[in-house]
mmCIF file of N, CA and C in Angstrom:
data_model
loop_
_atom_site.group_PDB
_atom_site.id
_atom_site.type_symbol
_atom_site.label_atom_id
_atom_site.label_comp_id
_atom_site.label_asym_id
_atom_site.label_seq_id
_atom_site.Cartn_x
_atom_site.Cartn_y
_atom_site.Cartn_z
ATOM 1 N N MET A 417 -20.947 -7.755 -131.176
ATOM 2 C CA MET A 417 -20.175 -6.554 -131.447
ATOM 3 C C MET A 417 -21.040 -5.339 -131.114
ATOM 4 N N PRO A 418 -20.527 -4.406 -130.237
ATOM 5 C CA PRO A 418 -21.322 -3.252 -129.834
ATOM 6 C C PRO A 418 -21.578 -2.319 -131.015
ATOM 7 N N SER A 419 -22.726 -1.721 -130.974
ATOM 8 C CA SER A 419 -23.086 -0.797 -132.046
ATOM 9 C C SER A 419 -22.338 0.521 -131.880
ATOM 10 N N TYR A 420 -22.379 1.328 -132.910
ATOM 11 C CA TYR A 420 -21.706 2.619 -132.899
ATOM 12 C C TYR A 420 -22.257 3.510 -131.785
ATOM 13 N N GLN A 421 -23.570 3.516 -131.583
ATOM 14 C CA GLN A 421 -24.183 4.343 -130.539
ATOM 15 C C GLN A 421 -23.730 3.912 -129.147
ATOM 16 N N LYS A 422 -23.610 2.615 -128.956
ATOM 17 C CA LYS A 422 -23.189 2.116 -127.655
ATOM 18 C C LYS A 422 -21.738 2.526 -127.364
ATOM 19 N N LYS A 423 -20.854 2.408 -128.379
ATOM 20 C CA LYS A 423 -19.462 2.827 -128.214
ATOM 21 C C LYS A 423 -19.382 4.318 -127.900
ATOM 22 N N ARG A 424 -20.180 5.087 -128.622
ATOM 23 C CA ARG A 424 -20.197 6.535 -128.433
ATOM 24 C C ARG A 424 -20.650 6.907 -127.011
ATOM 25 N N ARG A 425 -21.678 6.213 -126.529
ATOM 26 C CA ARG A 425 -22.197 6.456 -125.180
ATOM 27 C C ARG A 425 -21.134 6.130 -124.130
ATOM 28 N N ILE A 426 -20.423 5.033 -124.313
ATOM 29 C CA ILE A 426 -19.365 4.642 -123.377
ATOM 30 C C ILE A 426 -18.240 5.672 -123.397
ATOM 31 N N GLN A 427 -17.886 6.168 -124.575
ATOM 32 C CA GLN A 427 -16.851 7.197 -124.677
ATOM 33 C C GLN A 427 -17.280 8.484 -123.954
ATOM 34 N N LEU A 428 -18.519 8.903 -124.134
ATOM 35 C CA LEU A 428 -19.015 10.109 -123.484
ATOM 36 C C LEU A 428 -19.034 9.961 -121.962
ATOM 37 N N ILE A 429 -19.431 8.797 -121.485
ATOM 38 C CA ILE A 429 -19.432 8.546 -120.038
ATOM 39 C C ILE A 429 -18.000 8.590 -119.502
ATOM 40 N N GLY A 430 -17.056 8.016 -120.216
ATOM 41 C CA GLY A 430 -15.654 8.038 -119.809
ATOM 42 C C GLY A 430 -15.094 9.452 -119.777
ATOM 43 N N ILE A 431 -15.396 10.234 -120.798
ATOM 44 C CA ILE A 431 -14.929 11.627 -120.847
ATOM 45 C C ILE A 431 -15.556 12.433 -119.715
ATOM 46 N N ALA A 432 -16.837 12.223 -119.473
ATOM 47 C CA ALA A 432 -17.515 12.932 -118.380
ATOM 48 C C ALA A 432 -16.888 12.576 -117.036
ATOM 49 N N ALA A 433 -16.572 11.311 -116.813
ATOM 50 C CA ALA A 433 -15.955 10.884 -115.560
ATOM 51 C C ALA A 433 -14.587 11.533 -115.384
ATOM 52 N N ILE A 434 -13.801 11.589 -116.447
ATOM 53 C CA ILE A 434 -12.482 12.226 -116.384
ATOM 54 C C ILE A 434 -12.625 13.718 -116.070
ATOM 55 N N LEU A 435 -13.589 14.387 -116.686
ATOM 56 C CA LEU A 435 -13.815 15.809 -116.431
ATOM 57 C C LEU A 435 -14.251 16.061 -114.985
ATOM 58 N N VAL A 436 -15.100 15.190 -114.440
ATOM 59 C CA VAL A 436 -15.533 15.339 -113.046
ATOM 60 C C VAL A 436 -14.351 15.163 -112.100
ATOM 61 N N ILE A 437 -13.509 14.187 -112.352
ATOM 62 C CA ILE A 437 -12.325 13.964 -111.519
ATOM 63 C C ILE A 437 -11.385 15.166 -111.613
ATOM 64 N N PHE A 438 -11.165 15.672 -112.813
ATOM 65 C CA PHE A 438 -10.296 16.828 -113.022
ATOM 66 C C PHE A 438 -10.852 18.055 -112.295
ATOM 67 N N ALA A 439 -12.145 18.288 -112.392
ATOM 68 C CA ALA A 439 -12.770 19.429 -111.711
ATOM 69 C C ALA A 439 -12.645 19.284 -110.197
ATOM 70 N N SER A 440 -12.816 18.072 -109.690
ATOM 71 C CA SER A 440 -12.685 17.838 -108.246
ATOM 72 C C SER A 440 -11.274 18.137 -107.765
ATOM 73 N N VAL A 441 -10.282 17.727 -108.533
ATOM 74 C CA VAL A 441 -8.888 18.003 -108.174
ATOM 75 C C VAL A 441 -8.636 19.506 -108.173
ATOM 76 N N LEU A 442 -9.132 20.226 -109.171
ATOM 77 C CA LEU A 442 -8.956 21.678 -109.226
ATOM 78 C C LEU A 442 -9.634 22.376 -108.040
ATOM 79 N N ILE A 443 -10.829 21.941 -107.683
ATOM 80 C CA ILE A 443 -11.540 22.526 -106.548
ATOM 81 C C ILE A 443 -10.775 22.257 -105.248
ATOM 82 N N GLY A 444 -10.336 21.030 -105.057
ATOM 83 C CA GLY A 444 -9.556 20.694 -103.862
ATOM 84 C C GLY A 444 -8.271 21.493 -103.780
ATOM 85 N N TYR A 445 -7.590 21.664 -104.901
ATOM 86 C CA TYR A 445 -6.358 22.447 -104.932
ATOM 87 C C TYR A 445 -6.639 23.904 -104.588
ATOM 88 N N GLY A 446 -7.730 24.440 -105.084
ATOM 89 C CA GLY A 446 -8.099 25.823 -104.806
ATOM 90 C C GLY A 446 -8.457 26.051 -103.358
ATOM 91 N N PHE A 447 -9.082 25.076 -102.721
ATOM 92 C CA PHE A 447 -9.503 25.212 -101.331
ATOM 93 C C PHE A 447 -8.398 24.920 -100.325
ATOM 94 N N ARG A 448 -7.322 24.298 -100.733
ATOM 95 C CA ARG A 448 -6.317 23.874 -99.762
ATOM 96 C C ARG A 448 -5.726 25.041 -98.997
ATOM 97 N N GLU A 449 -5.611 26.213 -99.591
ATOM 98 C CA GLU A 449 -5.101 27.383 -98.884
ATOM 99 C C GLU A 449 -6.160 27.995 -97.982
ATOM 100 N N GLY A 450 -7.433 27.797 -98.311
ATOM 101 C CA GLY A 450 -8.513 28.422 -97.555
ATOM 102 C C GLY A 450 -8.997 27.611 -96.378
ATOM 103 N N ILE A 451 -8.593 26.371 -96.279
ATOM 104 C CA ILE A 451 -9.045 25.513 -95.189
ATOM 105 C C ILE A 451 -8.114 25.705 -94.000
ATOM 106 N N SER A 452 -8.686 26.042 -92.865
ATOM 107 C CA SER A 452 -7.876 26.155 -91.654
ATOM 108 C C SER A 452 -8.566 25.369 -90.544
ATOM 109 N N PHE A 453 -7.809 24.516 -89.904
ATOM 110 C CA PHE A 453 -8.353 23.647 -88.879
ATOM 111 C C PHE A 453 -8.359 24.353 -87.524
ATOM 112 N N PHE A 454 -9.245 23.918 -86.646
ATOM 113 C CA PHE A 454 -9.372 24.496 -85.307
ATOM 114 C C PHE A 454 -8.711 23.578 -84.295
ATOM 115 N N ARG A 455 -7.973 24.189 -83.374
ATOM 116 C CA ARG A 455 -7.340 23.422 -82.304
ATOM 117 C C ARG A 455 -7.477 24.173 -80.986
ATOM 118 N N THR A 456 -7.432 23.429 -79.908
ATOM 119 C CA THR A 456 -7.419 24.033 -78.578
ATOM 120 C C THR A 456 -5.958 24.153 -78.132
ATOM 121 N N PRO A 457 -5.670 24.971 -77.126
ATOM 122 C CA PRO A 457 -4.292 25.063 -76.624
ATOM 123 C C PRO A 457 -3.722 23.709 -76.189
ATOM 124 N N SER A 458 -4.540 22.857 -75.565
ATOM 125 C CA SER A 458 -4.052 21.533 -75.146
ATOM 126 C C SER A 458 -3.620 20.697 -76.343
ATOM 127 N N GLU A 459 -4.399 20.734 -77.418
ATOM 128 C CA GLU A 459 -4.053 19.962 -78.623
ATOM 129 C C GLU A 459 -2.760 20.473 -79.242
ATOM 130 N N ILE A 460 -2.550 21.779 -79.215
ATOM 131 C CA ILE A 460 -1.333 22.360 -79.784
ATOM 132 C C ILE A 460 -0.114 21.937 -78.975
ATOM 133 N N ILE A 461 -0.232 21.960 -77.662
ATOM 134 C CA ILE A 461 0.902 21.587 -76.806
ATOM 135 C C ILE A 461 1.209 20.097 -76.928
ATOM 136 N N MET A 462 0.172 19.245 -76.999
ATOM 137 C CA MET A 462 0.385 17.797 -77.121
ATOM 138 C C MET A 462 0.974 17.429 -78.477
ATOM 139 N N ASN A 463 0.493 18.037 -79.557
ATOM 140 C CA ASN A 463 0.951 17.725 -80.913
ATOM 141 C C ASN A 463 1.440 19.012 -81.560
ATOM 142 N N ASN A 464 2.709 19.305 -81.350
ATOM 143 C CA ASN A 464 3.279 20.546 -81.871
ATOM 144 C C ASN A 464 3.163 20.595 -83.392
ATOM 145 N N PRO A 465 2.370 21.531 -83.953
ATOM 146 C CA PRO A 465 2.173 21.581 -85.396
ATOM 147 C C PRO A 465 3.388 22.144 -86.132
ATOM 148 N N ASP A 466 3.423 21.897 -87.429
ATOM 149 C CA ASP A 466 4.467 22.433 -88.296
ATOM 150 C C ASP A 466 4.397 23.963 -88.266
ATOM 151 N N PRO A 467 5.534 24.649 -88.163
ATOM 152 C CA PRO A 467 5.518 26.121 -88.086
ATOM 153 C C PRO A 467 4.910 26.804 -89.315
ATOM 154 N N ARG A 468 4.819 26.091 -90.449
ATOM 155 C CA ARG A 468 4.234 26.686 -91.662
ATOM 156 C C ARG A 468 2.733 26.441 -91.767
ATOM 157 N N GLU A 469 2.190 25.587 -90.910
ATOM 158 C CA GLU A 469 0.770 25.238 -90.983
ATOM 159 C C GLU A 469 -0.099 26.367 -90.421
ATOM 160 N N VAL A 470 -1.077 26.792 -91.217
ATOM 161 C CA VAL A 470 -2.012 27.836 -90.787
ATOM 162 C C VAL A 470 -3.254 27.154 -90.217
ATOM 163 N N PHE A 471 -3.636 27.529 -88.999
ATOM 164 C CA PHE A 471 -4.818 26.942 -88.366
ATOM 165 C C PHE A 471 -5.382 27.941 -87.373
ATOM 166 N N ARG A 472 -6.516 27.587 -86.782
ATOM 167 C CA ARG A 472 -7.169 28.450 -85.793
ATOM 168 C C ARG A 472 -7.002 27.839 -84.407
ATOM 169 N N VAL A 473 -6.813 28.717 -83.431
ATOM 170 C CA VAL A 473 -6.782 28.299 -82.035
ATOM 171 C C VAL A 473 -7.875 29.084 -81.321
ATOM 172 N N GLY A 474 -8.561 28.407 -80.431
ATOM 173 C CA GLY A 474 -9.654 29.084 -79.740
ATOM 174 C C GLY A 474 -9.754 28.679 -78.294
ATOM 175 N N GLY A 475 -10.361 29.534 -77.532
ATOM 176 C CA GLY A 475 -10.564 29.295 -76.115
ATOM 177 C C GLY A 475 -10.970 30.595 -75.461
ATOM 178 N N LEU A 476 -10.684 30.706 -74.192
ATOM 179 C CA LEU A 476 -10.991 31.923 -73.455
ATOM 180 C C LEU A 476 -9.720 32.737 -73.262
ATOM 181 N N VAL A 477 -9.837 34.050 -73.334
ATOM 182 C CA VAL A 477 -8.686 34.922 -73.104
ATOM 183 C C VAL A 477 -8.391 34.897 -71.606
ATOM 184 N N ALA A 478 -7.166 34.526 -71.266
ATOM 185 C CA ALA A 478 -6.780 34.392 -69.855
ATOM 186 C C ALA A 478 -6.796 35.744 -69.149
ATOM 187 N N GLU A 479 -7.180 35.705 -67.880
ATOM 188 C CA GLU A 479 -7.256 36.912 -67.066
ATOM 189 C C GLU A 479 -5.866 37.501 -66.853
ATOM 190 N N ASP A 480 -5.765 38.817 -66.891
ATOM 191 C CA ASP A 480 -4.513 39.563 -66.685
ATOM 192 C C ASP A 480 -3.419 39.163 -67.679
ATOM 193 N N SER A 481 -3.783 38.778 -68.897
ATOM 194 C CA SER A 481 -2.775 38.349 -69.860
ATOM 195 C C SER A 481 -2.626 39.296 -71.043
ATOM 196 N N ILE A 482 -3.498 40.282 -71.167
ATOM 197 C CA ILE A 482 -3.454 41.175 -72.326
ATOM 198 C C ILE A 482 -2.411 42.269 -72.089
ATOM 199 N N GLU A 483 -1.421 42.313 -72.987
ATOM 200 C CA GLU A 483 -0.379 43.331 -72.941
ATOM 201 C C GLU A 483 -0.270 43.970 -74.310
ATOM 202 N N SER A 484 -0.176 45.291 -74.345
ATOM 203 C CA SER A 484 -0.134 46.012 -75.607
ATOM 204 C C SER A 484 1.072 46.928 -75.656
ATOM 205 N N VAL A 485 1.838 46.830 -76.740
ATOM 206 C CA VAL A 485 2.964 47.725 -76.991
ATOM 207 C C VAL A 485 2.781 48.254 -78.402
ATOM 208 N N GLY A 486 2.334 49.497 -78.519
ATOM 209 C CA GLY A 486 2.029 50.054 -79.837
ATOM 210 C C GLY A 486 0.859 49.303 -80.445
ATOM 211 N N SER A 487 1.050 48.818 -81.664
ATOM 212 C CA SER A 487 -0.027 48.063 -82.304
ATOM 213 C C SER A 487 0.120 46.552 -82.101
ATOM 214 N N MET A 488 1.199 46.120 -81.399
ATOM 215 C CA MET A 488 1.383 44.700 -81.131
ATOM 216 C C MET A 488 0.762 44.334 -79.780
ATOM 217 N N VAL A 489 -0.065 43.289 -79.813
ATOM 218 C CA VAL A 489 -0.764 42.837 -78.609
ATOM 219 C C VAL A 489 -0.375 41.389 -78.345
ATOM 220 N N THR A 490 -0.090 41.081 -77.096
ATOM 221 C CA THR A 490 0.124 39.695 -76.678
ATOM 222 C C THR A 490 -0.891 39.356 -75.606
ATOM 223 N N PHE A 491 -1.389 38.138 -75.679
ATOM 224 C CA PHE A 491 -2.342 37.642 -74.686
ATOM 225 C C PHE A 491 -2.260 36.127 -74.679
ATOM 226 N N ARG A 492 -2.930 35.506 -73.729
ATOM 227 C CA ARG A 492 -2.944 34.051 -73.630
ATOM 228 C C ARG A 492 -4.352 33.543 -73.882
ATOM 229 N N ILE A 493 -4.454 32.475 -74.662
ATOM 230 C CA ILE A 493 -5.725 31.786 -74.864
ATOM 231 C C ILE A 493 -5.642 30.488 -74.088
ATOM 232 N N LYS A 494 -6.690 30.186 -73.302
ATOM 233 C CA LYS A 494 -6.651 29.010 -72.432
ATOM 234 C C LYS A 494 -7.865 28.124 -72.679
ATOM 235 N N ASP A 495 -7.677 26.863 -72.314
ATOM 236 C CA ASP A 495 -8.796 25.931 -72.183
ATOM 237 C C ASP A 495 -8.701 25.369 -70.767
ATOM 238 N N ALA A 496 -9.309 24.256 -70.504
ATOM 239 C CA ALA A 496 -9.320 23.726 -69.133
ATOM 240 C C ALA A 496 -7.932 23.320 -68.643
ATOM 241 N N ASP A 497 -7.078 22.842 -69.546
ATOM 242 C CA ASP A 497 -5.801 22.272 -69.135
ATOM 243 C C ASP A 497 -4.587 23.146 -69.413
ATOM 244 N N SER A 498 -4.617 23.902 -70.491
ATOM 245 C CA SER A 498 -3.414 24.594 -70.942
ATOM 246 C C SER A 498 -3.733 25.994 -71.451
ATOM 247 N N SER A 499 -2.667 26.734 -71.696
ATOM 248 C CA SER A 499 -2.810 28.033 -72.344
ATOM 249 C C SER A 499 -1.588 28.266 -73.211
ATOM 250 N N ILE A 500 -1.769 29.062 -74.258
ATOM 251 C CA ILE A 500 -0.637 29.421 -75.116
ATOM 252 C C ILE A 500 -0.638 30.926 -75.319
ATOM 253 N N SER A 501 0.552 31.449 -75.568
ATOM 254 C CA SER A 501 0.717 32.869 -75.813
ATOM 255 C C SER A 501 0.375 33.156 -77.276
ATOM 256 N N VAL A 502 -0.338 34.264 -77.498
ATOM 257 C CA VAL A 502 -0.717 34.686 -78.843
ATOM 258 C C VAL A 502 -0.179 36.084 -79.055
ATOM 259 N N GLN A 503 0.445 36.295 -80.209
ATOM 260 C CA GLN A 503 0.955 37.610 -80.555
ATOM 261 C C GLN A 503 0.232 38.076 -81.811
ATOM 262 N N TYR A 504 -0.275 39.308 -81.765
ATOM 263 C CA TYR A 504 -1.066 39.846 -82.873
ATOM 264 C C TYR A 504 -0.708 41.303 -83.079
ATOM 265 N N THR A 505 -0.521 41.696 -84.327
ATOM 266 C CA THR A 505 -0.280 43.091 -84.651
ATOM 267 C C THR A 505 -1.490 43.601 -85.408
ATOM 268 N N GLY A 506 -2.157 44.573 -84.829
ATOM 269 C CA GLY A 506 -3.349 45.127 -85.448
ATOM 270 C C GLY A 506 -4.328 45.591 -84.398
ATOM 271 N N ILE A 507 -5.524 45.893 -84.861
ATOM 272 C CA ILE A 507 -6.569 46.378 -83.967
ATOM 273 C C ILE A 507 -7.447 45.204 -83.568
ATOM 274 N N LEU A 508 -7.622 45.028 -82.281
ATOM 275 C CA LEU A 508 -8.469 43.945 -81.771
ATOM 276 C C LEU A 508 -9.941 44.324 -81.897
ATOM 277 N N PRO A 509 -10.830 43.338 -82.003
ATOM 278 C CA PRO A 509 -12.260 43.629 -82.045
ATOM 279 C C PRO A 509 -12.714 44.344 -80.766
ATOM 280 N N ASP A 510 -13.761 45.152 -80.874
ATOM 281 C CA ASP A 510 -14.266 45.914 -79.725
ATOM 282 C C ASP A 510 -14.644 45.020 -78.549
ATOM 283 N N LEU A 511 -15.185 43.844 -78.818
ATOM 284 C CA LEU A 511 -15.667 42.974 -77.752
ATOM 285 C C LEU A 511 -14.601 42.022 -77.216
ATOM 286 N N PHE A 512 -13.364 42.202 -77.637
ATOM 287 C CA PHE A 512 -12.268 41.372 -77.159
ATOM 288 C C PHE A 512 -11.969 41.754 -75.710
ATOM 289 N N ALA A 513 -12.014 40.785 -74.798
ATOM 290 C CA ALA A 513 -11.770 41.061 -73.378
ATOM 291 C C ALA A 513 -11.348 39.789 -72.662
ATOM 292 N N GLU A 514 -10.858 39.956 -71.437
ATOM 293 C CA GLU A 514 -10.464 38.817 -70.616
ATOM 294 C C GLU A 514 -11.684 37.956 -70.287
ATOM 295 N N ASN A 515 -11.443 36.661 -70.147
ATOM 296 C CA ASN A 515 -12.474 35.663 -69.835
ATOM 297 C C ASN A 515 -13.602 35.627 -70.862
ATOM 298 N N GLN A 516 -13.308 36.023 -72.095
ATOM 299 C CA GLN A 516 -14.277 35.968 -73.186
ATOM 300 C C GLN A 516 -13.737 35.020 -74.259
ATOM 301 N N GLY A 517 -14.640 34.442 -75.036
ATOM 302 C CA GLY A 517 -14.240 33.549 -76.102
ATOM 303 C C GLY A 517 -13.549 34.296 -77.226
ATOM 304 N N ALA A 518 -12.504 33.684 -77.784
ATOM 305 C CA ALA A 518 -11.775 34.286 -78.899
ATOM 306 C C ALA A 518 -11.202 33.174 -79.774
ATOM 307 N N ILE A 519 -11.055 33.492 -81.049
ATOM 308 C CA ILE A 519 -10.415 32.581 -81.997
ATOM 309 C C ILE A 519 -9.377 33.378 -82.757
ATOM 310 N N ALA A 520 -8.181 32.809 -82.900
ATOM 311 C CA ALA A 520 -7.107 33.459 -83.641
ATOM 312 C C ALA A 520 -6.674 32.557 -84.791
ATOM 313 N N LEU A 521 -6.388 33.154 -85.919
ATOM 314 C CA LEU A 521 -5.913 32.440 -87.106
ATOM 315 C C LEU A 521 -4.453 32.779 -87.308
ATOM 316 N N GLY A 522 -3.615 31.761 -87.513
ATOM 317 C CA GLY A 522 -2.200 32.023 -87.730
ATOM 318 C C GLY A 522 -1.366 30.767 -87.654
ATOM 319 N N THR A 523 -0.108 30.920 -87.230
ATOM 320 C CA THR A 523 0.836 29.808 -87.153
ATOM 321 C C THR A 523 1.445 29.751 -85.750
ATOM 322 N N PHE A 524 1.961 28.575 -85.393
ATOM 323 C CA PHE A 524 2.572 28.367 -84.084
ATOM 324 C C PHE A 524 4.039 28.033 -84.283
ATOM 325 N N ASP A 525 4.929 28.846 -83.691
ATOM 326 C CA ASP A 525 6.371 28.663 -83.889
ATOM 327 C C ASP A 525 7.025 27.779 -82.825
ATOM 328 N N GLY A 526 6.222 27.147 -81.980
ATOM 329 C CA GLY A 526 6.756 26.301 -80.923
ATOM 330 C C GLY A 526 6.599 26.916 -79.555
ATOM 331 N N GLU A 527 6.546 28.250 -79.496
ATOM 332 C CA GLU A 527 6.367 28.948 -78.229
ATOM 333 C C GLU A 527 5.197 29.912 -78.262
ATOM 334 N N THR A 528 5.052 30.634 -79.370
ATOM 335 C CA THR A 528 4.032 31.675 -79.480
ATOM 336 C C THR A 528 3.226 31.475 -80.751
ATOM 337 N N PHE A 529 1.926 31.685 -80.625
ATOM 338 C CA PHE A 529 1.042 31.633 -81.784
ATOM 339 C C PHE A 529 1.078 33.007 -82.438
ATOM 340 N N GLN A 530 1.504 33.070 -83.692
ATOM 341 C CA GLN A 530 1.588 34.331 -84.436
ATOM 342 C C GLN A 530 0.280 34.509 -85.206
ATOM 343 N N ALA A 531 -0.601 35.343 -84.692
ATOM 344 C CA ALA A 531 -1.928 35.508 -85.273
ATOM 345 C C ALA A 531 -1.931 36.552 -86.383
ATOM 346 N N THR A 532 -2.678 36.254 -87.435
ATOM 347 C CA THR A 532 -2.906 37.224 -88.506
ATOM 348 C C THR A 532 -4.318 37.789 -88.421
ATOM 349 N N GLU A 533 -5.173 37.120 -87.650
ATOM 350 C CA GLU A 533 -6.553 37.557 -87.486
ATOM 351 C C GLU A 533 -7.043 37.111 -86.113
ATOM 352 N N VAL A 534 -7.790 37.961 -85.435
ATOM 353 C CA VAL A 534 -8.361 37.622 -84.136
ATOM 354 C C VAL A 534 -9.848 37.945 -84.177
ATOM 355 N N LEU A 535 -10.657 36.977 -83.769
ATOM 356 C CA LEU A 535 -12.103 37.156 -83.717
ATOM 357 C C LEU A 535 -12.565 37.037 -82.275
ATOM 358 N N ALA A 536 -13.529 37.862 -81.902
ATOM 359 C CA ALA A 536 -14.102 37.798 -80.557
ATOM 360 C C ALA A 536 -15.582 37.494 -80.688
ATOM 361 N N ARG A 537 -16.169 37.031 -79.621
ATOM 362 C CA ARG A 537 -17.599 36.760 -79.658
ATOM 363 C C ARG A 537 -18.357 38.052 -79.908
ATOM 364 N N HIS A 538 -19.525 37.950 -80.527
ATOM 365 C CA HIS A 538 -20.202 39.160 -80.979
ATOM 366 C C HIS A 538 -21.302 39.662 -80.064
ATOM 367 N N ASP A 539 -21.693 38.935 -79.076
ATOM 368 C CA ASP A 539 -22.613 39.452 -78.061
ATOM 369 C C ASP A 539 -22.434 38.655 -76.782
ATOM 370 N N GLU A 540 -23.184 38.981 -75.772
ATOM 371 C CA GLU A 540 -22.960 38.359 -74.470
ATOM 372 C C GLU A 540 -23.360 36.890 -74.400
ATOM 373 N N LYS A 541 -24.044 36.365 -75.411
ATOM 374 C CA LYS A 541 -24.482 34.971 -75.364
ATOM 375 C C LYS A 541 -23.744 34.078 -76.352
ATOM 376 N N TYR A 542 -22.961 34.653 -77.248
ATOM 377 C CA TYR A 542 -22.341 33.879 -78.319
ATOM 378 C C TYR A 542 -20.941 33.412 -77.949
ATOM 379 N N ILE A 543 -20.699 32.133 -78.187
ATOM 380 C CA ILE A 543 -19.352 31.577 -78.141
ATOM 381 C C ILE A 543 -19.220 30.761 -79.416
ATOM 382 N N PRO A 544 -18.100 30.880 -80.136
ATOM 383 C CA PRO A 544 -17.947 30.116 -81.376
ATOM 384 C C PRO A 544 -18.184 28.625 -81.142
ATOM 385 N N LYS A 545 -18.818 27.977 -82.115
ATOM 386 C CA LYS A 545 -19.198 26.567 -81.996
ATOM 387 C C LYS A 545 -17.991 25.689 -81.652
ATOM 388 N N GLU A 546 -16.852 25.970 -82.277
ATOM 389 C CA GLU A 546 -15.662 25.168 -82.026
ATOM 390 C C GLU A 546 -15.229 25.273 -80.566
ATOM 391 N N VAL A 547 -15.341 26.475 -79.993
ATOM 392 C CA VAL A 547 -14.956 26.669 -78.593
ATOM 393 C C VAL A 547 -15.923 25.920 -77.679
ATOM 394 N N VAL A 548 -17.228 26.018 -77.972
ATOM 395 C CA VAL A 548 -18.232 25.308 -77.169
ATOM 396 C C VAL A 548 -17.962 23.804 -77.209
ATOM 397 N N ASP A 549 -17.701 23.271 -78.415
ATOM 398 C CA ASP A 549 -17.431 21.835 -78.547
ATOM 399 C C ASP A 549 -16.199 21.424 -77.746
ATOM 400 N N ALA A 550 -15.147 22.243 -77.806
ATOM 401 C CA ALA A 550 -13.927 21.920 -77.058
ATOM 402 C C ALA A 550 -14.171 21.988 -75.554
ATOM 403 N N LEU A 551 -14.933 22.994 -75.097
ATOM 404 C CA LEU A 551 -15.222 23.104 -73.665
ATOM 405 C C LEU A 551 -16.123 21.961 -73.198
ATOM 406 N N LYS A 552 -17.092 21.550 -74.040
ATOM 407 C CA LYS A 552 -17.951 20.409 -73.691
ATOM 408 C C LYS A 552 -17.122 19.136 -73.578
ATOM 409 N N GLU A 553 -16.167 18.978 -74.492
ATOM 410 C CA GLU A 553 -15.307 17.792 -74.470
ATOM 411 C C GLU A 553 -14.501 17.724 -73.179
ATOM 412 N N LYS A 554 -14.098 18.882 -72.661
ATOM 413 C CA LYS A 554 -13.335 18.939 -71.412
ATOM 414 C C LYS A 554 -14.246 18.868 -70.189
ATOM 415 N N GLY A 555 -15.564 19.020 -70.408
ATOM 416 C CA GLY A 555 -16.513 18.934 -69.312
ATOM 417 C C GLY A 555 -16.658 20.207 -68.502
ATOM 418 N N ILE A 556 -16.275 21.350 -69.074
ATOM 419 C CA ILE A 556 -16.356 22.601 -68.310
ATOM 420 C C ILE A 556 -17.307 23.612 -68.938
ATOM 421 N N TYR A 557 -18.022 23.243 -69.970
ATOM 422 C CA TYR A 557 -18.934 24.178 -70.627
ATOM 423 C C TYR A 557 -20.136 24.459 -69.739
ATOM 424 N N GLN A 558 -20.441 25.735 -69.556
ATOM 425 C CA GLN A 558 -21.627 26.146 -68.819
ATOM 426 C C GLN A 558 -22.427 27.069 -69.713
ATOM 427 N N PRO A 559 -23.612 26.649 -70.158
ATOM 428 C CA PRO A 559 -24.401 27.490 -71.054
ATOM 429 C C PRO A 559 -24.817 28.797 -70.374
ATOM 430 N N VAL A 560 -24.950 29.825 -71.194
ATOM 431 C CA VAL A 560 -25.384 31.125 -70.687
ATOM 432 C C VAL A 560 -26.877 31.075 -70.420
ATOM 433 N N ASN A 561 -27.305 31.521 -69.244
ATOM 434 C CA ASN A 561 -28.725 31.555 -68.920
ATOM 435 C C ASN A 561 -29.411 32.641 -69.721
ATOM 436 N N GLU A 562 -30.537 32.297 -70.336
ATOM 437 C CA GLU A 562 -31.258 33.270 -71.154
ATOM 438 C C GLU A 562 -32.353 33.938 -70.398
#
């Protein structure tokens, strides 16, 4: 027959395990809105995402694709195989330009990516890691000479 101390220790371990599981569930629930996945234009076209899903798309801004009407800007983000149209209302970063790396956060309605945020590379040598990985996967990544 287990002693009182042994029973007490088992109860405390059980309560601690339940609390850890509960805390993990709360943390996961809190982060679910903050997690946004990265996709390339080819991945978006091959697997059309749910229109309510928030994610990031990245690649290079296509040449001659930037059009501005008031504060609404449309442009195309491309990878080696595909490109998608991006629509954004707001002020673009200063370094946003054609043939430069960019990442947009938002949703895809089946035809146009509705961006809520647009990020551009921050100097002449930087490309976001996700974009570099996607370009390497396609076999077209060329590192910048230092």
